[in-house]
Amino acid sequence: MKKIQEILAQDSFSKEDLIGLLNAEGEDRTLLFKESQTRKEKEVGKKVFFRGLVEFSNICSKDCLYCGIRKSNQYVFRYEATDEEILDACLFAWKNRFASVVLQSGELSSPAFVDRVDGLLKKIKQLSNNELGITLSCGEQSRETYLRWKESGAHRYLLRIESSNQDLYYKIHPKNERHSFDRRLEALRLLRETGYQVGTGVMVGLPFQTMEDLANDLLFFKEMDIDMCGMGPYIEHEHTPLFEHKDGLKTRQYRFDLTLRMIATLRLLMPDINIAAATALQAIDPAGREKALAIGANVIMPNLTPCDYRKEYKLYDDKPCMDEDAELCKNCMEARIEIAGSEIGYDEWGDSKHFFKRSK
Ligand code: 5AD
Ligand code: FES
């Protein structure tokens, strides 16, 4: 087996190399994290970029087996934030120099939903003097819809592949036309074609997931030439079908640490992309997101969802920041980032450097 120093000195990595990095422990793990942080600073700088997250509706047509807001979960009160609430949250982001927002929701594709998002995009642009950058995270849509939303002001889109292993994908999603792996892949291609900066990602520590799966996920990101990535630990949710596999899971701490190693390894594999410090990290460790920022991530998404709705947007158990309003959350996050030794990229969109290199 190769030594970790040998792998870290390379500029391309085989699947075996990636598995070696993902398994790094003790001194090796420290070396990996040092290298990924150095690489990050060299390629994308020291700044952390804020994306104010607005979870504007939890109404969802999908039934993913892991997700707390899946259609069949009867315990969830379904909400749709009003335009005023959404625009207020965006105004807060703009006034506080966040520069970008993420609009996230359950997946719907009705004409009414598509129109609503379209209208919101235009209003957000208007209220912010065209300044706020807008990322969407509203699931699989048609080419026409993606184009329309792009023209109305969205320029980045997040759609996690969840797992690039088709067999595993179908173990964590119902087997029906609404949950097709191929359609998910097609949606990612359409997003690229229609000109978005494309973000994807996976959950780490899923039942049935192997180290080889995770190494393949990293190779998948490379192959898809993605611009942004968000990866978080899988966290079981009591009111979902996947909960029955909870006894077969690795410990939460292990899933947490493996996510950090995934982030660090991805930073070495794709040094100039944007990598988010996922909120799910903080469900396990109170300083989880800051730890991710210290080993390779460069984006964080402070939650701006109106407080009353937050408890209904619980994708997993123990989701953090349930009561803190936007102001509190901002102050808390600033303090945490300073402690982690980074600066905040206020007033900057903080776009993916990788995207612009490709489009030159
Ligand atoms: N644990 C961790 N992440 C989850 N997500 C959904 N459910 C869970 C869970 N139980 C993630 C998915 C989705 C993103 C919005 O939240 O990866 O793409
Ligand atoms: Fe949200 Fe601290 S980051 S309250």
mmCIF file of C-alpha atoms and ligand atoms in Angstrom:
data_model
loop_
_atom_site.group_PDB
_atom_site.id
_atom_site.type_symbol
_atom_site.label_atom_id
_atom_site.label_comp_id
_atom_site.label_asym_id
_atom_site.label_seq_id
_atom_site.Cartn_x
_atom_site.Cartn_y
_atom_site.Cartn_z
ATOM 1 C CA MET A 1 0.000 0.000 0.000
ATOM 2 C CA LYS A 2 1.169 3.521 -0.807
ATOM 3 C CA LYS A 3 2.110 5.872 2.013
ATOM 4 C CA ILE A 4 -0.162 8.866 2.534
ATOM 5 C CA GLN A 5 2.756 11.249 1.783
ATOM 6 C CA GLU A 6 3.184 9.596 -1.578
ATOM 7 C CA ILE A 7 -0.503 10.004 -2.477
ATOM 8 C CA LEU A 8 -0.586 13.601 -1.293
ATOM 9 C CA ALA A 9 2.359 14.458 -3.531
ATOM 10 C CA GLN A 10 0.450 13.392 -6.672
ATOM 11 C CA ASP A 11 -1.719 15.640 -8.809
ATOM 12 C CA SER A 12 -4.054 12.937 -10.026
ATOM 13 C CA PHE A 13 -5.579 10.110 -8.047
ATOM 14 C CA SER A 14 -6.718 6.566 -8.766
ATOM 15 C CA LYS A 15 -9.691 5.020 -7.010
ATOM 16 C CA GLU A 16 -7.274 3.190 -4.694
ATOM 17 C CA ASP A 17 -5.535 6.465 -3.852
ATOM 18 C CA LEU A 18 -8.872 8.044 -2.978
ATOM 19 C CA ILE A 19 -9.804 5.116 -0.768
ATOM 20 C CA GLY A 20 -6.412 5.475 0.924
ATOM 21 C CA LEU A 21 -7.173 9.138 1.678
ATOM 22 C CA LEU A 22 -10.698 8.393 2.878
ATOM 23 C CA ASN A 23 -9.336 5.827 5.321
ATOM 24 C CA ALA A 24 -6.657 8.142 6.724
ATOM 25 C CA GLU A 25 -6.384 7.994 10.509
ATOM 26 C CA GLY A 26 -4.198 9.583 13.188
ATOM 27 C CA GLU A 27 -1.089 11.247 11.786
ATOM 28 C CA ASP A 28 -2.154 10.471 8.195
ATOM 29 C CA ARG A 29 -5.474 12.185 8.723
ATOM 30 C CA THR A 30 -3.702 15.271 10.080
ATOM 31 C CA LEU A 31 -1.467 15.347 6.997
ATOM 32 C CA LEU A 32 -4.505 15.050 4.701
ATOM 33 C CA PHE A 33 -6.296 17.929 6.440
ATOM 34 C CA LYS A 34 -3.191 20.125 6.372
ATOM 35 C CA GLU A 35 -2.732 19.537 2.689
ATOM 36 C CA SER A 36 -6.389 20.146 1.800
ATOM 37 C CA GLN A 37 -6.466 23.434 3.706
ATOM 38 C CA THR A 38 -3.223 24.628 2.099
ATOM 39 C CA ARG A 39 -4.575 23.677 -1.302
ATOM 40 C CA LYS A 40 -7.814 25.524 -0.663
ATOM 41 C CA GLU A 41 -6.043 28.710 0.350
ATOM 42 C CA LYS A 42 -3.802 28.513 -2.690
ATOM 43 C CA GLU A 43 -6.596 27.900 -5.196
ATOM 44 C CA VAL A 44 -9.664 29.725 -3.887
ATOM 45 C CA GLY A 45 -8.254 31.892 -1.093
ATOM 46 C CA LYS A 46 -9.028 32.234 2.593
ATOM 47 C CA LYS A 47 -12.487 33.715 2.289
ATOM 48 C CA VAL A 48 -15.693 32.017 3.304
ATOM 49 C CA PHE A 49 -18.788 32.984 1.321
ATOM 50 C CA PHE A 50 -22.252 33.280 2.819
ATOM 51 C CA ARG A 51 -25.404 32.060 1.093
ATOM 52 C CA GLY A 52 -28.517 32.998 3.035
ATOM 53 C CA LEU A 53 -30.704 29.906 2.996
ATOM 54 C CA VAL A 54 -34.472 30.319 2.619
ATOM 55 C CA GLU A 55 -36.378 27.039 2.885
ATOM 56 C CA PHE A 56 -39.512 28.537 1.399
ATOM 57 C CA SER A 57 -41.773 25.454 1.232
ATOM 58 C CA ASN A 58 -41.702 21.881 2.496
ATOM 59 C CA ILE A 59 -44.432 20.645 0.177
ATOM 60 C CA CYS A 60 -42.869 17.810 -1.774
ATOM 61 C CA SER A 61 -44.020 15.369 -4.438
ATOM 62 C CA LYS A 62 -41.162 12.973 -3.721
ATOM 63 C CA ASP A 63 -40.840 10.138 -1.276
ATOM 64 C CA CYS A 64 -37.095 9.675 -0.783
ATOM 65 C CA LEU A 65 -36.689 7.036 1.892
ATOM 66 C CA TYR A 66 -34.279 9.073 4.034
ATOM 67 C CA CYS A 67 -35.922 12.475 4.029
ATOM 68 C CA GLY A 68 -38.026 13.941 6.823
ATOM 69 C CA ILE A 69 -40.189 16.041 4.491
ATOM 70 C CA ARG A 70 -41.014 13.164 2.135
ATOM 71 C CA LYS A 71 -44.529 13.225 0.811
ATOM 72 C CA SER A 72 -45.719 10.309 2.951
ATOM 73 C CA ASN A 73 -44.568 11.736 6.278
ATOM 74 C CA GLN A 74 -47.878 12.590 7.903
ATOM 75 C CA TYR A 75 -46.250 14.135 10.961
ATOM 76 C CA VAL A 76 -45.125 17.217 9.087
ATOM 77 C CA PHE A 77 -47.215 20.358 8.903
ATOM 78 C CA ARG A 78 -46.886 21.542 5.311
ATOM 79 C CA TYR A 79 -46.144 25.215 4.762
ATOM 80 C CA GLU A 80 -45.464 27.657 2.020
ATOM 81 C CA ALA A 81 -43.842 30.928 3.085
ATOM 82 C CA THR A 82 -45.536 34.032 1.711
ATOM 83 C CA ASP A 83 -43.803 36.206 -0.871
ATOM 84 C CA GLU A 84 -43.431 38.859 1.796
ATOM 85 C CA GLU A 85 -41.670 36.487 4.189
ATOM 86 C CA ILE A 86 -39.335 35.261 1.479
ATOM 87 C CA LEU A 87 -38.522 38.738 0.229
ATOM 88 C CA ASP A 88 -37.928 39.942 3.798
ATOM 89 C CA ALA A 89 -35.385 37.177 4.316
ATOM 90 C CA CYS A 90 -33.664 38.133 1.042
ATOM 91 C CA LEU A 91 -33.665 41.776 2.031
ATOM 92 C CA PHE A 92 -31.991 40.810 5.296
ATOM 93 C CA ALA A 93 -29.323 38.942 3.325
ATOM 94 C CA TRP A 94 -28.741 41.888 1.026
ATOM 95 C CA LYS A 95 -28.613 44.484 3.799
ATOM 96 C CA ASN A 96 -26.186 42.325 5.736
ATOM 97 C CA ARG A 97 -23.945 42.036 2.666
ATOM 98 C CA PHE A 98 -24.369 38.290 2.245
ATOM 99 C CA ALA A 99 -24.379 38.852 -1.546
ATOM 100 C CA SER A 100 -26.182 35.571 -2.298
ATOM 101 C CA VAL A 101 -29.221 33.595 -1.262
ATOM 102 C CA VAL A 102 -30.290 29.996 -1.791
ATOM 103 C CA LEU A 103 -33.966 29.308 -2.356
ATOM 104 C CA GLN A 104 -34.689 25.733 -1.378
ATOM 105 C CA SER A 105 -37.943 23.772 -1.294
ATOM 106 C CA GLY A 106 -39.518 20.394 -1.690
ATOM 107 C CA GLU A 107 -39.785 19.245 -5.284
ATOM 108 C CA LEU A 108 -42.872 20.282 -7.249
ATOM 109 C CA SER A 109 -43.219 20.779 -10.970
ATOM 110 C CA SER A 110 -46.733 22.154 -11.345
ATOM 111 C CA PRO A 111 -47.092 25.246 -13.562
ATOM 112 C CA ALA A 112 -48.175 27.195 -10.460
ATOM 113 C CA PHE A 113 -44.939 26.295 -8.650
ATOM 114 C CA VAL A 114 -42.771 27.087 -11.665
ATOM 115 C CA ASP A 115 -44.502 30.454 -12.053
ATOM 116 C CA ARG A 116 -44.160 31.236 -8.371
ATOM 117 C CA VAL A 117 -40.404 30.631 -8.342
ATOM 118 C CA ASP A 118 -40.089 32.637 -11.524
ATOM 119 C CA GLY A 119 -41.932 35.578 -9.970
ATOM 120 C CA LEU A 120 -39.838 35.378 -6.799
ATOM 121 C CA LEU A 121 -36.603 35.459 -8.776
ATOM 122 C CA LYS A 122 -37.646 38.637 -10.532
ATOM 123 C CA LYS A 123 -38.730 40.274 -7.285
ATOM 124 C CA ILE A 124 -35.502 39.380 -5.494
ATOM 125 C CA LYS A 125 -33.469 40.883 -8.302
ATOM 126 C CA GLN A 126 -35.613 43.984 -8.188
ATOM 127 C CA LEU A 127 -35.459 44.522 -4.455
ATOM 128 C CA SER A 128 -31.678 44.182 -4.409
ATOM 129 C CA ASN A 129 -30.848 46.455 -7.292
ATOM 130 C CA ASN A 130 -29.908 43.329 -9.248
ATOM 131 C CA GLU A 131 -27.169 42.649 -6.723
ATOM 132 C CA LEU A 132 -28.162 39.491 -4.870
ATOM 133 C CA GLY A 133 -26.889 36.305 -6.461
ATOM 134 C CA ILE A 134 -29.506 33.545 -6.439
ATOM 135 C CA THR A 135 -28.955 29.810 -6.163
ATOM 136 C CA LEU A 136 -31.917 27.487 -6.571
ATOM 137 C CA SER A 137 -32.386 24.087 -4.990
ATOM 138 C CA CYS A 138 -35.837 22.977 -6.151
ATOM 139 C CA GLY A 139 -35.195 19.541 -7.581
ATOM 140 C CA GLU A 140 -35.577 17.983 -11.009
ATOM 141 C CA GLN A 141 -37.265 20.184 -13.589
ATOM 142 C CA SER A 142 -37.634 20.338 -17.365
ATOM 143 C CA ARG A 143 -35.125 22.072 -19.601
ATOM 144 C CA GLU A 144 -37.692 24.751 -20.275
ATOM 145 C CA THR A 145 -38.146 25.469 -16.566
ATOM 146 C CA TYR A 146 -34.420 25.593 -15.884
ATOM 147 C CA LEU A 147 -34.014 28.023 -18.775
ATOM 148 C CA ARG A 148 -36.874 30.188 -17.643
ATOM 149 C CA TRP A 149 -35.543 30.433 -14.094
ATOM 150 C CA LYS A 150 -32.079 31.188 -15.434
ATOM 151 C CA GLU A 151 -33.424 34.039 -17.522
ATOM 152 C CA SER A 152 -35.279 35.397 -14.492
ATOM 153 C CA GLY A 153 -32.120 35.665 -12.407
ATOM 154 C CA ALA A 154 -30.943 32.332 -10.967
ATOM 155 C CA HIS A 155 -27.364 31.500 -11.823
ATOM 156 C CA ARG A 156 -26.434 28.542 -9.621
ATOM 157 C CA TYR A 157 -28.331 25.338 -8.946
ATOM 158 C CA LEU A 158 -27.897 22.609 -6.344
ATOM 159 C CA LEU A 159 -29.115 19.110 -7.073
ATOM 160 C CA ARG A 160 -27.445 16.345 -5.134
ATOM 161 C CA ILE A 161 -27.033 12.989 -6.832
ATOM 162 C CA GLU A 162 -27.266 11.534 -3.268
ATOM 163 C CA SER A 163 -25.257 8.499 -4.444
ATOM 164 C CA SER A 164 -23.624 7.932 -7.822
ATOM 165 C CA ASN A 165 -24.044 4.164 -7.407
ATOM 166 C CA GLN A 166 -27.291 3.355 -9.153
ATOM 167 C CA ASP A 167 -27.930 0.260 -6.983
ATOM 168 C CA LEU A 168 -27.476 2.255 -3.805
ATOM 169 C CA TYR A 169 -29.607 5.068 -5.248
ATOM 170 C CA TYR A 170 -32.488 2.642 -5.596
ATOM 171 C CA LYS A 171 -32.001 1.366 -2.066
ATOM 172 C CA ILE A 172 -32.602 4.850 -0.698
ATOM 173 C CA HIS A 173 -35.347 5.888 -3.112
ATOM 174 C CA PRO A 174 -38.614 4.185 -4.038
ATOM 175 C CA LYS A 175 -38.400 2.271 -7.301
ATOM 176 C CA ASN A 176 -40.773 4.222 -9.508
ATOM 177 C CA GLU A 177 -40.787 6.718 -12.337
ATOM 178 C CA ARG A 178 -40.741 9.697 -9.956
ATOM 179 C CA HIS A 179 -37.420 8.590 -8.483
ATOM 180 C CA SER A 180 -35.354 7.726 -11.514
ATOM 181 C CA PHE A 181 -31.555 7.760 -11.304
ATOM 182 C CA ASP A 182 -31.328 8.451 -15.034
ATOM 183 C CA ARG A 183 -33.611 11.426 -14.765
ATOM 184 C CA ARG A 184 -31.491 12.842 -11.976
ATOM 185 C CA LEU A 185 -28.425 12.508 -14.197
ATOM 186 C CA GLU A 186 -30.290 14.079 -17.083
ATOM 187 C CA ALA A 187 -31.341 17.002 -14.867
ATOM 188 C CA LEU A 188 -27.684 17.621 -13.973
ATOM 189 C CA ARG A 189 -26.810 17.646 -17.670
ATOM 190 C CA LEU A 190 -29.654 20.047 -18.449
ATOM 191 C CA LEU A 191 -28.457 22.409 -15.744
ATOM 192 C CA ARG A 192 -25.013 22.489 -17.300
ATOM 193 C CA GLU A 193 -26.449 22.989 -20.778
ATOM 194 C CA THR A 194 -28.667 25.849 -19.686
ATOM 195 C CA GLY A 195 -25.680 27.714 -18.265
ATOM 196 C CA TYR A 196 -25.905 27.307 -14.496
ATOM 197 C CA GLN A 197 -23.014 26.825 -12.121
ATOM 198 C CA VAL A 198 -23.884 23.299 -11.137
ATOM 199 C CA GLY A 199 -23.616 21.893 -7.640
ATOM 200 C CA THR A 200 -24.186 18.339 -6.600
ATOM 201 C CA GLY A 201 -23.264 16.111 -3.683
ATOM 202 C CA VAL A 202 -23.959 12.973 -1.699
ATOM 203 C CA MET A 203 -24.835 11.887 1.806
ATOM 204 C CA VAL A 204 -22.014 10.202 3.678
ATOM 205 C CA GLY A 205 -22.540 7.173 5.904
ATOM 206 C CA LEU A 206 -25.733 5.896 4.291
ATOM 207 C CA PRO A 207 -26.831 2.355 5.049
ATOM 208 C CA PHE A 208 -25.259 -0.055 2.526
ATOM 209 C CA GLN A 209 -22.676 2.533 1.410
ATOM 210 C CA THR A 210 -19.053 1.361 1.047
ATOM 211 C CA MET A 211 -15.726 3.211 0.865
ATOM 212 C CA GLU A 212 -15.581 2.257 -2.773
ATOM 213 C CA ASP A 213 -18.968 3.920 -3.341
ATOM 214 C CA LEU A 214 -17.634 7.119 -1.807
ATOM 215 C CA ALA A 215 -14.455 7.026 -3.891
ATOM 216 C CA ASN A 216 -16.669 6.517 -6.952
ATOM 217 C CA ASP A 217 -18.789 9.497 -5.892
ATOM 218 C CA LEU A 218 -15.648 11.641 -5.920
ATOM 219 C CA LEU A 219 -14.695 10.330 -9.356
ATOM 220 C CA PHE A 220 -18.238 11.019 -10.515
ATOM 221 C CA PHE A 221 -17.916 14.678 -9.442
ATOM 222 C CA LYS A 222 -14.673 14.908 -11.377
ATOM 223 C CA GLU A 223 -16.149 13.231 -14.441
ATOM 224 C CA MET A 224 -19.203 15.548 -14.337
ATOM 225 C CA ASP A 225 -16.793 18.457 -13.947
ATOM 226 C CA ILE A 226 -19.031 20.048 -11.308
ATOM 227 C CA ASP A 227 -18.629 23.620 -10.067
ATOM 228 C CA MET A 228 -19.869 23.214 -6.511
ATOM 229 C CA CYS A 229 -20.392 20.457 -4.000
ATOM 230 C CA GLY A 230 -22.308 19.930 -0.778
ATOM 231 C CA MET A 231 -21.812 16.738 1.216
ATOM 232 C CA GLY A 232 -23.197 16.037 4.648
ATOM 233 C CA PRO A 233 -23.410 13.047 6.942
ATOM 234 C CA TYR A 234 -26.558 10.966 6.615
ATOM 235 C CA ILE A 235 -28.592 11.405 9.791
ATOM 236 C CA GLU A 236 -31.444 9.026 10.426
ATOM 237 C CA HIS A 237 -34.934 10.478 10.769
ATOM 238 C CA GLU A 238 -37.457 8.655 12.883
ATOM 239 C CA HIS A 239 -40.386 9.082 10.526
ATOM 240 C CA THR A 240 -38.754 7.699 7.411
ATOM 241 C CA PRO A 241 -38.477 4.152 6.043
ATOM 242 C CA LEU A 242 -34.659 4.171 6.111
ATOM 243 C CA PHE A 243 -34.804 4.506 9.893
ATOM 244 C CA GLU A 244 -35.230 0.747 10.161
ATOM 245 C CA HIS A 245 -31.570 0.361 9.180
ATOM 246 C CA LYS A 246 -30.324 2.543 12.011
ATOM 247 C CA ASP A 247 -28.691 -0.318 13.888
ATOM 248 C CA GLY A 248 -26.489 -1.120 10.928
ATOM 249 C CA LEU A 249 -25.108 2.421 10.698
ATOM 250 C CA LYS A 250 -21.642 3.540 11.676
ATOM 251 C CA THR A 251 -21.615 5.874 14.711
ATOM 252 C CA ARG A 252 -22.571 9.467 14.107
ATOM 253 C CA GLN A 253 -19.056 10.544 15.030
ATOM 254 C CA TYR A 254 -17.635 8.221 12.388
ATOM 255 C CA ARG A 255 -20.024 9.563 9.741
ATOM 256 C CA PHE A 256 -19.043 13.072 10.741
ATOM 257 C CA ASP A 257 -15.347 12.406 10.428
ATOM 258 C CA LEU A 258 -15.761 10.524 7.170
ATOM 259 C CA THR A 259 -17.597 13.555 5.756
ATOM 260 C CA LEU A 260 -14.619 15.734 6.697
ATOM 261 C CA ARG A 261 -12.298 13.295 4.931
ATOM 262 C CA MET A 262 -14.584 13.352 1.858
ATOM 263 C CA ILE A 263 -14.419 17.161 1.791
ATOM 264 C CA ALA A 264 -10.642 17.224 2.214
ATOM 265 C CA THR A 265 -10.141 14.586 -0.477
ATOM 266 C CA LEU A 266 -12.455 16.397 -2.892
ATOM 267 C CA ARG A 267 -10.500 19.622 -2.340
ATOM 268 C CA LEU A 268 -7.381 17.800 -3.542
ATOM 269 C CA LEU A 269 -9.184 16.222 -6.494
ATOM 270 C CA MET A 270 -10.990 19.413 -7.616
ATOM 271 C CA PRO A 271 -9.030 22.265 -6.014
ATOM 272 C CA ASP A 272 -10.879 25.239 -7.531
ATOM 273 C CA ILE A 273 -14.539 24.340 -6.952
ATOM 274 C CA ASN A 274 -16.771 25.730 -4.203
ATOM 275 C CA ILE A 275 -17.411 23.290 -1.366
ATOM 276 C CA ALA A 276 -20.128 23.935 1.196
ATOM 277 C CA ALA A 277 -19.905 23.161 4.897
ATOM 278 C CA ALA A 278 -23.244 21.323 5.138
ATOM 279 C CA THR A 279 -25.640 22.103 7.967
ATOM 280 C CA ALA A 280 -25.998 18.397 8.758
ATOM 281 C CA LEU A 281 -22.420 18.467 10.103
ATOM 282 C CA GLN A 282 -23.633 20.710 12.874
ATOM 283 C CA ALA A 283 -26.366 18.274 13.830
ATOM 284 C CA ILE A 284 -23.574 15.986 15.038
ATOM 285 C CA ASP A 285 -20.945 18.426 16.288
ATOM 286 C CA PRO A 286 -21.747 21.980 17.424
ATOM 287 C CA ALA A 287 -18.612 23.218 15.645
ATOM 288 C CA GLY A 288 -19.145 20.902 12.689
ATOM 289 C CA ARG A 289 -19.385 23.473 9.946
ATOM 290 C CA GLU A 290 -16.367 25.403 11.184
ATOM 291 C CA LYS A 291 -14.366 22.204 11.230
ATOM 292 C CA ALA A 292 -15.278 21.703 7.570
ATOM 293 C CA LEU A 293 -14.188 25.265 6.765
ATOM 294 C CA ALA A 294 -10.837 24.559 8.394
ATOM 295 C CA ILE A 295 -10.086 21.545 6.158
ATOM 296 C CA GLY A 296 -11.238 22.568 2.693
ATOM 297 C CA ALA A 297 -14.808 23.935 2.533
ATOM 298 C CA ASN A 298 -15.299 27.606 1.580
ATOM 299 C CA VAL A 299 -19.064 28.206 1.578
ATOM 300 C CA ILE A 300 -21.585 28.294 4.429
ATOM 301 C CA MET A 301 -25.344 28.737 4.351
ATOM 302 C CA PRO A 302 -26.734 30.681 7.326
ATOM 303 C CA ASN A 303 -30.382 29.808 7.771
ATOM 304 C CA LEU A 304 -32.751 32.706 7.045
ATOM 305 C CA THR A 305 -35.952 30.671 6.988
ATOM 306 C CA PRO A 306 -38.620 32.350 9.153
ATOM 307 C CA CYS A 307 -38.312 30.652 12.575
ATOM 308 C CA ASP A 308 -41.866 29.325 12.710
ATOM 309 C CA TYR A 309 -41.256 27.220 9.632
ATOM 310 C CA ARG A 310 -37.877 25.815 10.562
ATOM 311 C CA LYS A 311 -39.131 22.987 12.709
ATOM 312 C CA GLU A 312 -41.203 21.822 9.748
ATOM 313 C CA TYR A 313 -38.161 21.681 7.473
ATOM 314 C CA LYS A 314 -36.456 18.918 9.354
ATOM 315 C CA LEU A 315 -34.839 16.699 6.785
ATOM 316 C CA TYR A 316 -33.116 14.791 9.606
ATOM 317 C CA ASP A 317 -33.217 14.619 13.405
ATOM 318 C CA ASP A 318 -31.342 17.146 15.568
ATOM 319 C CA LYS A 319 -31.192 19.796 12.861
ATOM 320 C CA PRO A 320 -29.395 22.814 14.385
ATOM 321 C CA CYS A 321 -30.389 26.497 14.510
ATOM 322 C CA MET A 322 -34.062 25.828 15.070
ATOM 323 C CA ASP A 323 -34.812 28.932 17.140
ATOM 324 C CA GLU A 324 -32.206 31.501 16.235
ATOM 325 C CA ASP A 325 -33.588 34.255 14.059
ATOM 326 C CA ALA A 326 -31.573 35.600 11.156
ATOM 327 C CA GLU A 327 -29.829 38.278 13.192
ATOM 328 C CA LEU A 328 -28.725 35.893 15.921
ATOM 329 C CA CYS A 329 -27.646 33.319 13.408
ATOM 330 C CA LYS A 330 -25.522 35.855 11.571
ATOM 331 C CA ASN A 331 -23.757 37.028 14.720
ATOM 332 C CA CYS A 332 -23.164 33.498 15.855
ATOM 333 C CA MET A 333 -21.806 32.509 12.492
ATOM 334 C CA GLU A 334 -19.461 35.486 12.221
ATOM 335 C CA ALA A 335 -17.984 34.614 15.585
ATOM 336 C CA ARG A 336 -17.570 30.983 14.636
ATOM 337 C CA ILE A 337 -15.838 31.803 11.368
ATOM 338 C CA GLU A 338 -13.412 34.135 13.051
ATOM 339 C CA ILE A 339 -12.612 31.467 15.578
ATOM 340 C CA ALA A 340 -11.975 29.096 12.692
ATOM 341 C CA GLY A 341 -9.406 31.586 11.362
ATOM 342 C CA SER A 342 -11.149 32.583 8.131
ATOM 343 C CA GLU A 343 -12.509 35.838 6.750
ATOM 344 C CA ILE A 344 -15.997 36.388 5.361
ATOM 345 C CA GLY A 345 -16.352 37.423 1.723
ATOM 346 C CA TYR A 346 -18.957 40.128 2.281
ATOM 347 C CA ASP A 347 -20.491 41.730 -0.804
ATOM 348 C CA GLU A 348 -18.971 39.118 -3.091
ATOM 349 C CA TRP A 349 -20.875 36.459 -4.970
ATOM 350 C CA GLY A 350 -17.976 34.109 -4.444
ATOM 351 C CA ASP A 351 -18.688 32.231 -7.651
ATOM 352 C CA SER A 352 -17.009 28.969 -8.468
ATOM 353 C CA LYS A 353 -13.556 29.684 -9.934
ATOM 354 C CA HIS A 354 -13.823 26.388 -11.721
ATOM 355 C CA PHE A 355 -16.895 27.540 -13.656
ATOM 356 C CA PHE A 356 -15.131 30.557 -15.075
ATOM 357 C CA LYS A 357 -12.059 28.601 -16.067
ATOM 358 C CA ARG A 358 -14.295 26.262 -18.054
ATOM 359 C CA SER A 359 -16.235 29.008 -19.752
ATOM 360 C CA LYS A 360 -13.124 30.923 -20.897
HETATM 361 N N1 5AD B 1 -29.707 13.099 6.507
HETATM 362 C C1 5AD B 1 -28.824 13.927 5.902
HETATM 363 N N2 5AD B 1 -29.106 14.653 4.816
HETATM 364 C C2 5AD B 1 -30.353 14.562 4.324
HETATM 365 N N3 5AD B 1 -30.917 15.156 3.252
HETATM 366 C C3 5AD B 1 -32.196 14.750 3.173
HETATM 367 N N4 5AD B 1 -32.471 13.898 4.170
HETATM 368 C C4 5AD B 1 -31.332 13.755 4.891
HETATM 369 C C5 5AD B 1 -30.970 12.985 6.037
HETATM 370 N N5 5AD B 1 -31.835 12.176 6.648
HETATM 371 C C6 5AD B 1 -30.164 15.998 2.307
HETATM 372 C C7 5AD B 1 -30.243 15.417 0.896
HETATM 373 C C8 5AD B 1 -30.865 16.531 0.090
HETATM 374 C C9 5AD B 1 -30.529 17.745 0.917
HETATM 375 C C10 5AD B 1 -31.407 18.921 0.662
HETATM 376 O O1 5AD B 1 -30.674 17.285 2.244
HETATM 377 O O2 5AD B 1 -28.932 15.138 0.436
HETATM 378 O O3 5AD B 1 -30.365 16.643 -1.218
HETATM 379 FE FE1 FES B 2 -27.253 29.538 13.344
HETATM 380 FE FE2 FES B 2 -25.426 29.784 15.201
HETATM 381 S S1 FES B 2 -25.161 29.343 13.159
HETATM 382 S S2 FES B 2 -27.479 30.046 15.417
#
